[in-house]
Short mmCIF file of C-alpha atoms in Angstrom, two decimals:
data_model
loop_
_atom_site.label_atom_id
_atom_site.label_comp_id
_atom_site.label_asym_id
_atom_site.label_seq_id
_atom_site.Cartn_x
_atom_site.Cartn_y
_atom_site.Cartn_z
CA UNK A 1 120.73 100.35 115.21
CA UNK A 2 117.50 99.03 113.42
CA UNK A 3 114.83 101.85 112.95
CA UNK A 4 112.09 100.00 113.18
CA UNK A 5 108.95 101.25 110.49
CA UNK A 6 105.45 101.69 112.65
CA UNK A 7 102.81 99.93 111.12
CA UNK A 8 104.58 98.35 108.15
CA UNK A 9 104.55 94.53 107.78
CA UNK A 10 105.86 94.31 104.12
CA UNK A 11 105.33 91.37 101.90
CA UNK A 12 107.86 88.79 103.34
CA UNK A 13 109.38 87.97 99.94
CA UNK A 14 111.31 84.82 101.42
CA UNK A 15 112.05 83.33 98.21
CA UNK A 16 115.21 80.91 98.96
CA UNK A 17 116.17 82.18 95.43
CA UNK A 18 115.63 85.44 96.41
CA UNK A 19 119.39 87.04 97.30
CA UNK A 20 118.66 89.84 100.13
CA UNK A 21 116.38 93.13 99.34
CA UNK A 22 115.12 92.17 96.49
CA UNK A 23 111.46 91.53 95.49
CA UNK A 24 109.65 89.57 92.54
CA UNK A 25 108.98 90.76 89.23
CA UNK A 26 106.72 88.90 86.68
CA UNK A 27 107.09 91.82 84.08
CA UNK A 28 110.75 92.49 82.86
CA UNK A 29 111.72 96.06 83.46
CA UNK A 30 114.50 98.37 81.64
CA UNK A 31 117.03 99.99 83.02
CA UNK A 32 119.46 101.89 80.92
CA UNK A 33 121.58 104.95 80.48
CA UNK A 34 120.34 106.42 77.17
CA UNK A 35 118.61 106.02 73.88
CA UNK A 36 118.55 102.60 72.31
CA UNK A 37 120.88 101.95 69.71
CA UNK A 38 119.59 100.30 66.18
CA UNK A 39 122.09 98.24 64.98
CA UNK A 40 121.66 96.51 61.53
CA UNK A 41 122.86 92.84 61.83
CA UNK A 42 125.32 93.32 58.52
CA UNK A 43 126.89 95.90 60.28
CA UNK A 44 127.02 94.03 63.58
CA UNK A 45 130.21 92.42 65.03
CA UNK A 46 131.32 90.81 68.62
CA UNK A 47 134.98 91.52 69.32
CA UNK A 48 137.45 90.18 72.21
CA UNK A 49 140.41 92.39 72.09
CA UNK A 50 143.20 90.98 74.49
CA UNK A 51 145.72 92.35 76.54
CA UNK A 52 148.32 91.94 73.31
CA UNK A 53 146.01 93.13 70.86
CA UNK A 54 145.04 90.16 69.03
CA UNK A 55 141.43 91.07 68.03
CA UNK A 56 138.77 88.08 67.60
CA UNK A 57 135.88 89.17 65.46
CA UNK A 58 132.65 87.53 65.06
CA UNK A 59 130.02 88.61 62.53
CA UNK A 60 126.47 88.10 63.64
CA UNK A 61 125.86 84.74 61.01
CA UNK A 62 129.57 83.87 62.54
CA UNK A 63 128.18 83.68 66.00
CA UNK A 64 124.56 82.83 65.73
CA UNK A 65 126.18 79.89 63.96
CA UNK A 66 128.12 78.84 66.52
CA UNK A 67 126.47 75.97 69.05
CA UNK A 68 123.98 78.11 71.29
CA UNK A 69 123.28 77.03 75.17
CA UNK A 70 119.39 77.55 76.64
CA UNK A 71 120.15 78.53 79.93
CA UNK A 72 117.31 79.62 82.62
CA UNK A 73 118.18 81.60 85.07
CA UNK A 74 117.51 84.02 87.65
CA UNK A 75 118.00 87.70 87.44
CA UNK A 76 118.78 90.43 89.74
CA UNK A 77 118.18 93.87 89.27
CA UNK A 78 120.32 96.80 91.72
CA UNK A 79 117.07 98.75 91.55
CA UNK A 80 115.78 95.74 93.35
CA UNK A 81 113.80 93.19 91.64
CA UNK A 82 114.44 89.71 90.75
CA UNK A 83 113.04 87.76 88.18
CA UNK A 84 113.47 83.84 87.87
CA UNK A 85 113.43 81.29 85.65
CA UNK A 86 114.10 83.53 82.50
CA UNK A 87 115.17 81.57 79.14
CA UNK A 88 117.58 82.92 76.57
CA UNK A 89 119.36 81.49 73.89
CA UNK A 90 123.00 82.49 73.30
CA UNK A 91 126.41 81.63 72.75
CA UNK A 92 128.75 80.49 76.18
CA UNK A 93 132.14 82.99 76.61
CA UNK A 94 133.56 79.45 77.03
CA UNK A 95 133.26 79.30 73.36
CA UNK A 96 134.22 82.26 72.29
CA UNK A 97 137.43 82.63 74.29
CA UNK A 98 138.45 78.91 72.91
CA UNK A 99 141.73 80.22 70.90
CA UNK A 100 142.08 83.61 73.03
CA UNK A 101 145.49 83.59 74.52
CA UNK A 102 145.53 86.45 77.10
CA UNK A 103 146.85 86.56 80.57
CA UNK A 104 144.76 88.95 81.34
CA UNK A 105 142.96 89.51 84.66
CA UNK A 106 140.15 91.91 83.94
CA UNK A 107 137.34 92.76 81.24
CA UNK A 108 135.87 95.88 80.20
CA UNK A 109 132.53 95.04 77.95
CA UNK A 110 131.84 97.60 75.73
CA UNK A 111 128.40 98.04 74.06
CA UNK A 112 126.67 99.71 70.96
CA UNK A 113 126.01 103.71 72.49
CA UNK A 114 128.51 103.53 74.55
CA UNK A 115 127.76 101.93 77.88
CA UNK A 116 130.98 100.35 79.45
CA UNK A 117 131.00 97.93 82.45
CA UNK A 118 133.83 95.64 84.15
CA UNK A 119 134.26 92.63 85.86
CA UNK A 120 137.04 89.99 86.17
CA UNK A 121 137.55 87.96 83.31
CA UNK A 122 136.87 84.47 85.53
CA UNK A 123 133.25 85.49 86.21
CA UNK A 124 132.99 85.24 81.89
CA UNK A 125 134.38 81.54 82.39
CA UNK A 126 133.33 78.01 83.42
CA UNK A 127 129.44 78.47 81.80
CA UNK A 128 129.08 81.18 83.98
CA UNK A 129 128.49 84.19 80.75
CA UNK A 130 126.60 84.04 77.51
CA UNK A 131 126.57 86.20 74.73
CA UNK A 132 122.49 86.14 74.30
CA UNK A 133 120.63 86.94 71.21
CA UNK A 134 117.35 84.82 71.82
CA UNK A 135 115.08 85.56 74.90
CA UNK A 136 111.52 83.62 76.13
CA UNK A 137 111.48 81.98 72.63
CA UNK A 138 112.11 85.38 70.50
CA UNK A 139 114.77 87.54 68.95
CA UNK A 140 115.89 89.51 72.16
CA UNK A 141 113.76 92.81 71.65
CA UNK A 142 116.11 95.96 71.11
CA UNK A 143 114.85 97.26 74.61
CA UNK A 144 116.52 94.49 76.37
CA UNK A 145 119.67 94.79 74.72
CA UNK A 146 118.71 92.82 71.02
CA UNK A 147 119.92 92.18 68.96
CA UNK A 148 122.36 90.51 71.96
CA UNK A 149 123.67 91.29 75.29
CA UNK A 150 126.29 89.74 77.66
CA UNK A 151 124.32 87.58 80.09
CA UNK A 152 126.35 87.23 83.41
CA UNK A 153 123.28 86.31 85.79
CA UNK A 154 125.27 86.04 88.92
CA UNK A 155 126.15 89.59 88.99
CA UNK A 156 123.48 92.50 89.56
CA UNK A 157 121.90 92.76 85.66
CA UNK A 158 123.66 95.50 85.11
CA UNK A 159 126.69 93.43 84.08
CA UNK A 160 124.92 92.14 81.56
CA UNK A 161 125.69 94.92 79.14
CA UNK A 162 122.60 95.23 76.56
CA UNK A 163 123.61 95.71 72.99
CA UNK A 164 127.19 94.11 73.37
CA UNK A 165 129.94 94.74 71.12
CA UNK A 166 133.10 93.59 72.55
CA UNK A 167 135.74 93.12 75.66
CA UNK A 168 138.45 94.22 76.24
CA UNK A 169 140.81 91.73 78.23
CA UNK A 170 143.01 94.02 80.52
CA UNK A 171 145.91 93.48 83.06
CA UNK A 172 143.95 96.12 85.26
CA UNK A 173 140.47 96.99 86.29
CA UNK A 174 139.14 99.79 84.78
CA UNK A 175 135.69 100.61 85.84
CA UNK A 176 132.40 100.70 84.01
CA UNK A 177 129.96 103.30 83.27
CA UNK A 178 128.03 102.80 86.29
CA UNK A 179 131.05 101.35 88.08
CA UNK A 180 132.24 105.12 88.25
CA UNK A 181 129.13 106.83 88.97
CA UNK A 182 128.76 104.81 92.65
CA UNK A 183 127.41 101.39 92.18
CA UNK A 184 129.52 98.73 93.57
CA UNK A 185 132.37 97.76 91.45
CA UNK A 186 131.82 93.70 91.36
CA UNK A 187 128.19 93.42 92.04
CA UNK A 188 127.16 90.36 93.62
CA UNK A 189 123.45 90.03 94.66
CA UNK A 190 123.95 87.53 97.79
CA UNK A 191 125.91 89.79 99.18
CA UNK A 192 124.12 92.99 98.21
CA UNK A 193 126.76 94.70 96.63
CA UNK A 194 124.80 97.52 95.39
CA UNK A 195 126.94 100.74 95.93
CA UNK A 196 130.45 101.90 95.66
CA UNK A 197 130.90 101.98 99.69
CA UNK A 198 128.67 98.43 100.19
CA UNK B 1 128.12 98.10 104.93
CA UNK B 2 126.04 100.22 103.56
CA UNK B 3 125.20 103.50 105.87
CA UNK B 4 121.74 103.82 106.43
CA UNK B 5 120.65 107.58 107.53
CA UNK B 6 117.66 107.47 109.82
CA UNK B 7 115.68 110.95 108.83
CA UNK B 8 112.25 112.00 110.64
CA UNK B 9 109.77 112.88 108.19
CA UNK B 10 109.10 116.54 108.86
CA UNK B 11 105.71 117.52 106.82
CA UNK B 12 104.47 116.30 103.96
CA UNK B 13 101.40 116.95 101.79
CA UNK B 14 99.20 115.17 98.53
CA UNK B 15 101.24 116.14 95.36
CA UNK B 16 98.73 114.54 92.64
CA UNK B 17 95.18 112.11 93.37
CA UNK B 18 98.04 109.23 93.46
CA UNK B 19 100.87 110.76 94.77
CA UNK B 20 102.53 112.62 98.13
CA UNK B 21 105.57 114.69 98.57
CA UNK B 22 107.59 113.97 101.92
CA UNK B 23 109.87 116.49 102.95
CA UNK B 24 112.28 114.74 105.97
CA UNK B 25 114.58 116.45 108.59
CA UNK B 26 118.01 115.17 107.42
CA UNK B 27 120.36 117.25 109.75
CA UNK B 28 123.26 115.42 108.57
CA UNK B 29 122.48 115.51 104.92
CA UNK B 30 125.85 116.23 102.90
CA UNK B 31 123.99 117.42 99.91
CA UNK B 32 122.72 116.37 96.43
CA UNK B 33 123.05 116.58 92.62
CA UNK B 34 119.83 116.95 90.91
CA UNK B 35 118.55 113.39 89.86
CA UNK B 36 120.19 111.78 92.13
CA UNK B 37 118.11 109.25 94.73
CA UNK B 38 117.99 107.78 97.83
CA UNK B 39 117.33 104.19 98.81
CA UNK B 40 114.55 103.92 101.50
CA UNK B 41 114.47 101.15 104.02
CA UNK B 42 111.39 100.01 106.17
CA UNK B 43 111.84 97.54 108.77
CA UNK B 44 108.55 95.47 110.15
CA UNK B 45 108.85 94.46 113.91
CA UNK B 46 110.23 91.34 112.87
CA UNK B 47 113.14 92.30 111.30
CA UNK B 48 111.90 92.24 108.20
CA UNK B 49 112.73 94.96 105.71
CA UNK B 50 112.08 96.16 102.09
CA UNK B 51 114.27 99.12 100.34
CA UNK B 52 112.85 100.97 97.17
CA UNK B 53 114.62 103.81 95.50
CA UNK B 54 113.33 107.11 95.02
CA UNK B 55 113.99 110.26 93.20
CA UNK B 56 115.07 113.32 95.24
CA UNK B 57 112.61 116.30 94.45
CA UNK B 58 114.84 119.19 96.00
CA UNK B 59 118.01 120.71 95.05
CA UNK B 60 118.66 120.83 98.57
CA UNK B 61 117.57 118.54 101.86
CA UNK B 62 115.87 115.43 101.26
CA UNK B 63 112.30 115.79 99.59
CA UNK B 64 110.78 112.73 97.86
CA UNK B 65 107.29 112.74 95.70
CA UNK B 66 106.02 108.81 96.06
CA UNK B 67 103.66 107.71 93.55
CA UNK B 68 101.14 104.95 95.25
CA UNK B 69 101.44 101.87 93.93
CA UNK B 70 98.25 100.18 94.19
CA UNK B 71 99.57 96.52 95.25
CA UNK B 72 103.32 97.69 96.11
CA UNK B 73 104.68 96.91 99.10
CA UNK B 74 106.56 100.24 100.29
CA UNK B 75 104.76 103.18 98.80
CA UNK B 76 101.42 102.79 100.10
CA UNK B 77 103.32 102.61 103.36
CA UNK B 78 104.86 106.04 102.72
CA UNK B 79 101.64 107.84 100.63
CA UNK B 80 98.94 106.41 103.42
CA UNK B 81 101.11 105.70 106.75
CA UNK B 82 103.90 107.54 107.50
CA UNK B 83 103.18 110.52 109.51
CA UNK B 84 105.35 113.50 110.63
CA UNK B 85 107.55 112.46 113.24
CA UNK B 86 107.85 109.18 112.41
CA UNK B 87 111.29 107.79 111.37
CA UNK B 88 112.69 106.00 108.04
CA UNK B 89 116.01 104.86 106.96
CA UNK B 90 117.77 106.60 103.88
CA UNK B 91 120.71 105.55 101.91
CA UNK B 92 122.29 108.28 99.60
CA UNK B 93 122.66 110.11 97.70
CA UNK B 94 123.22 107.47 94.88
CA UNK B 95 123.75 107.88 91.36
CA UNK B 96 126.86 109.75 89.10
CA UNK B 97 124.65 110.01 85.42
CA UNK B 98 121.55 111.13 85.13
CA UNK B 99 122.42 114.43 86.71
CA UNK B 100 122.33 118.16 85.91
CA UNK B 101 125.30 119.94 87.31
CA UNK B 102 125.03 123.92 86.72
CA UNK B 103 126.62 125.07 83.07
CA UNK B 104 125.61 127.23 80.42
CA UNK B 105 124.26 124.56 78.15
CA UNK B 106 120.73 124.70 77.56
CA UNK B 107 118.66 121.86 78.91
CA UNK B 108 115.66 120.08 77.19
CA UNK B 109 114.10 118.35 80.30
CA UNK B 110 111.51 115.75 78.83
CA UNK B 111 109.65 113.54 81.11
CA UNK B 112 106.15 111.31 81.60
CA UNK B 113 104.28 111.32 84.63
CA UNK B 114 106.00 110.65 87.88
CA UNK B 115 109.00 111.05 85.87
CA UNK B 116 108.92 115.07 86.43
CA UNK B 117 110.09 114.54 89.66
CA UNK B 118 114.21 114.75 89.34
CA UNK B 119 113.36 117.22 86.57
CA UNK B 120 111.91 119.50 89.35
CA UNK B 121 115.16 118.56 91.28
CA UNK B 122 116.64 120.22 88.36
CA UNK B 123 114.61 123.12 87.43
CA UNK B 124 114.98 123.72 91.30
CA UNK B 125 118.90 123.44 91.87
CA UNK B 126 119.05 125.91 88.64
CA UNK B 127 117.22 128.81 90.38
CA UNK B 128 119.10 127.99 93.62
CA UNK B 129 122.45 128.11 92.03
CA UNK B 130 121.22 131.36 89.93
CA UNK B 131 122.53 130.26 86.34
CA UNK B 132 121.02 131.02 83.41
CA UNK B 133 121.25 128.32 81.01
CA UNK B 134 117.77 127.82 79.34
CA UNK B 135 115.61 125.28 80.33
CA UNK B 136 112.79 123.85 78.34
CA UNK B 137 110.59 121.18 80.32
CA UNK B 138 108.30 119.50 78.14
CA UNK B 139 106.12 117.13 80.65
CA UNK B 140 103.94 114.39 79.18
CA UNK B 141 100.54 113.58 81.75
CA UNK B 142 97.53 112.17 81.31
CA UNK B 143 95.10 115.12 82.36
CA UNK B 144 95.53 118.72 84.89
CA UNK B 145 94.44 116.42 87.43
CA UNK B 146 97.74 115.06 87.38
CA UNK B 147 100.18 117.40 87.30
CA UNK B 148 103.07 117.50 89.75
CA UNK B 149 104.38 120.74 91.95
CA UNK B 150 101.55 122.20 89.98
CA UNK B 151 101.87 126.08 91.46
CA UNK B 152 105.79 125.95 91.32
CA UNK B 153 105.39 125.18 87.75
CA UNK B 154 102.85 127.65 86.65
CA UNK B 155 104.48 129.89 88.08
CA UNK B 156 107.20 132.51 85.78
CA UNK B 157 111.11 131.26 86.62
CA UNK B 158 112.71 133.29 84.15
CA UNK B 159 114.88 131.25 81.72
CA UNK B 160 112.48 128.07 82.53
CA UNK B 161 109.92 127.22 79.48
CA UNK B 162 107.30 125.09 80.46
CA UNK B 163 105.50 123.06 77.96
CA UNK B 164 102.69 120.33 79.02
CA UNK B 165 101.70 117.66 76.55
CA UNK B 166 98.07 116.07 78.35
CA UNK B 167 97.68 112.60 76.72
CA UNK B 168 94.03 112.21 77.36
CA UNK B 169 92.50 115.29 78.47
CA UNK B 170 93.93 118.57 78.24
CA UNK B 171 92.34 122.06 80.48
CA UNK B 172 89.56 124.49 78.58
CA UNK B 173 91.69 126.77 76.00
CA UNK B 174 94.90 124.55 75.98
CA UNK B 175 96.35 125.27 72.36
CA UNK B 176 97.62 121.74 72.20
CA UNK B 177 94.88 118.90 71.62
CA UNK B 178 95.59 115.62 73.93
CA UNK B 179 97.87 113.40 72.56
CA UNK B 180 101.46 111.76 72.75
CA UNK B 181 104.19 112.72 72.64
CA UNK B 182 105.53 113.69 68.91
CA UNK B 183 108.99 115.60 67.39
CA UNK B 184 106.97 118.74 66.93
CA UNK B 185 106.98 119.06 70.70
CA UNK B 186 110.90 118.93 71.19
CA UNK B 187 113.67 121.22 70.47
CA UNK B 188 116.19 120.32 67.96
CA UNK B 189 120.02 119.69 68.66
CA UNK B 190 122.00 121.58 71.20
CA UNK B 191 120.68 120.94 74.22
CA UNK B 192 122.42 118.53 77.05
CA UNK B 193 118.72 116.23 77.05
CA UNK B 194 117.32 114.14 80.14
CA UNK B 195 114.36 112.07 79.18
CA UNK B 196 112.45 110.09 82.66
CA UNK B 197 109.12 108.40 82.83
CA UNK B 198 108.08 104.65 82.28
CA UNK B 199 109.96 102.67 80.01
CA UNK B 200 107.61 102.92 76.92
CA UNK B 201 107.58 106.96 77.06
CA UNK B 202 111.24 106.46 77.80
CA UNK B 203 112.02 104.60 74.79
CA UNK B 204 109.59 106.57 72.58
CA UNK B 205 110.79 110.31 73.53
CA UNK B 206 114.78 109.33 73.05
CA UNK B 207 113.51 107.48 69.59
CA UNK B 208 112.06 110.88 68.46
CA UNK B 209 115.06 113.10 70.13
CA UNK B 210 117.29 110.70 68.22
CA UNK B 211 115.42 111.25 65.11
CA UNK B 212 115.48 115.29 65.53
CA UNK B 213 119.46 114.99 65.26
CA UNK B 214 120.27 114.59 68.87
CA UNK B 215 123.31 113.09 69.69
CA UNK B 216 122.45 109.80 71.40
CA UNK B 217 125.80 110.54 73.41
CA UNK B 218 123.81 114.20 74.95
CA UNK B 219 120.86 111.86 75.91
CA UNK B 220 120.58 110.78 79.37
CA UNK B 221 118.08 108.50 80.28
CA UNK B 222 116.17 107.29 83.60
CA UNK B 223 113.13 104.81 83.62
CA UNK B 224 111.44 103.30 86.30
CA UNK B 225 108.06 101.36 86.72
CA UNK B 226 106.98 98.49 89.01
CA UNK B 227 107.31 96.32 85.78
CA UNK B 228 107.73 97.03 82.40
CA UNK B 229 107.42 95.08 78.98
#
């Protein structure tokens, strides 16, 4: 049963683009777990481990020299906002997974300081992920995950694992970092899958 | 589905010039870890509805400090509307990391602003639960005008240092002139650390904790803001 609030009238955010409970941003909050990691780009590397541990490497001149998409799009926050029509620059997962043989069903992206998060390996695939190192223009500022982060836009943002440093292809699903502290283990915004028990 | 909890807000009072605390009768409530937070759901006569998240204040029951957001669309509702007796919806408790749960290991709480408020949560479930692991707040704010649960924290807890940092304008006799935030305010290594405020504070305070030998791994970190940079 509806409570109904007495008085209130809210803003009526009825953005078609808008996925349920969620309200505009212009600015481009943070949201993360703990201290931001420096990493210096010679020491940086991108990994895909698979399920047979084959291990894929890419230095950062290896990937920022490998053909980069501009996709904007529009991104959803658990804590609530949304924010559209953002442009990065990055590399597509189609691209990197082009001679990764795995079977494998599941991914656990694993990040610079230690933040872990999981999805299944399909929502990587078919232009639907980026590994982004270029946001609005600029080098993506260490605050918002620089120097790159997994984009995954049609998941809640915090899929898109700031300062990325590899996944892990797995037979199961292992859950995240915030996965197993009561947000909702798949995340999808249209259909508000916020917590564990949505 | 997500369960929504419909509480009745029970009393509440002014907390700082821009913020209130609401204390709701939650007769159901299962309980809380400190910094945890709810979800809170208003729903307009038309159906309509708009869910924010807050941090829970208490170490027990549900008590929320709002900070008014001048053009927001939910807390001016709760800081100028709601009265006692009226109803909201509640989803929670929510949240698995940035939370104390009672040990020996000292505690270096360090927060900005509105951030002090699942620090209090804290500071509050440690007296409850009577352990004695040392506590060191350090609380970053602009001037005395705005400090949080200002009697509770002037107040001697034994085992609970209390050190406030005023930005702009600090009381007559304060031995610290205003300023930010800067490593000679924080403790060294050893402490399990929980840094909350706005994102630039945020970023700054876990830079400087970092820098002071911290483990990054010991530092948990909350932000929150209407917007940040």
């Amino acid at each position: 049963m509806t409570v109904f609030s007495r008085g209130f009238r809210g803003k009526h955010h009825r953005d078609d683009r808008l996925p349920p409970g969620q309200y505009l941003t212009q600015g481009f909050p943070v949201l993360s777990a703990g201290p931001t990691p420096r990493i210096p780009l010679d020491r940086w590397e991108f990994a895909i481990d698979t399920e047979t541990e084959q291990v894929h490497r890419w230095s950062w001149e290896e990937l920022t020299a490998l053909p980069s998409e501009t996709p904007t799009v529009d991104i959803h926050c658990v804590t609530s906002w949304s924010k559209l029509d953002t442009r990065w620059r990055g590399v597509s997962l189609d691209v990197l997974f082009e001679r990764v043989e795995t079977a494998a069903d599941y991914a656990l992206v694993y990040c610079y300081g230690g933040y872990t998060t999981n999805l299944p390996l399909e929502d990587l695939l078919d232009g639907k992920a980026w590994i982004a190192y270029g946001y609005d223009g600029h080098e993506l500022a260490p605050q918002h995950g620089g120097p790159a982060r997994l984009l995954v836009p049609h998941l809640y943002f915090w899929k898109s694992a700031k300062w990325v440093r590899g996944i892990r292809l797995l037979h199961q699903d292992h859950p995240g970092l915030w996965e197993s502290a009561g947000y909702h283990n798949y995340g999808d915004p249209w259909r508000e899958q916020r917590y564990a028990d949505d | 589905m997500t369960r929504w909890r419909t509480v009745r807000l029970a009393g509440a009072h002014d907390e700082t010039a821009g913020s209130r605390t609401l204390v709701f009768d939650a007769p159901d409530w299962p309980g809380h870890l400190p910094g945890q937070h709810v979800d809170v759901r208003l729903t307009a006569p038309d159906g309509y509805s708009a869910r924010r998240s807050y941090s829970l204040a208490s170490a027990e029951g549900v008590e929320l400090t709002v900070e008014r957001i001048d053009d927001g669309e939910v807390s001016p509702y709760l800081t100028d509307e709601l009265r006692v007796g009226d109803q909201v919806e509640i989803h929670g408790p929510i949240g698995g990391w940035f939370v104390w749960r009672p040990a020996t290991t000292p505690v270096l709480l360090v927060s900005g602003g509105a951030g002090i408020v699942p620090m209090m949560a804290m500071i509050r479930a440690r007296r409850a639960a009577g352990v004695r692991a040392p506590f060191h707040l350090v609380h970053s704010l602009r001037s005395p005008g705005r400090l949080h649960y200002a009697s509770e924290l002037l107040s001697p807890d034994p085992g609970v240092r209390v050190s406030l940092l005023y930005t702009r304008e600090a009381p007559g006799g304060h031995p610290r002139p205003p300023g930010r935030l800067t490593a000679a305010d924080l403790d060294g290594p050893g402490a399990a650390c929980f840094v909350c405020g706005p994102t630039g504070f945020v970023e700054a305070a876990a830079d400087l904790l970092v820098g002071l030998g911290h483990d990054p791994g010991a530092i948990r970190t909350e932000r929150f803001g209407p917007s940040g940079s």
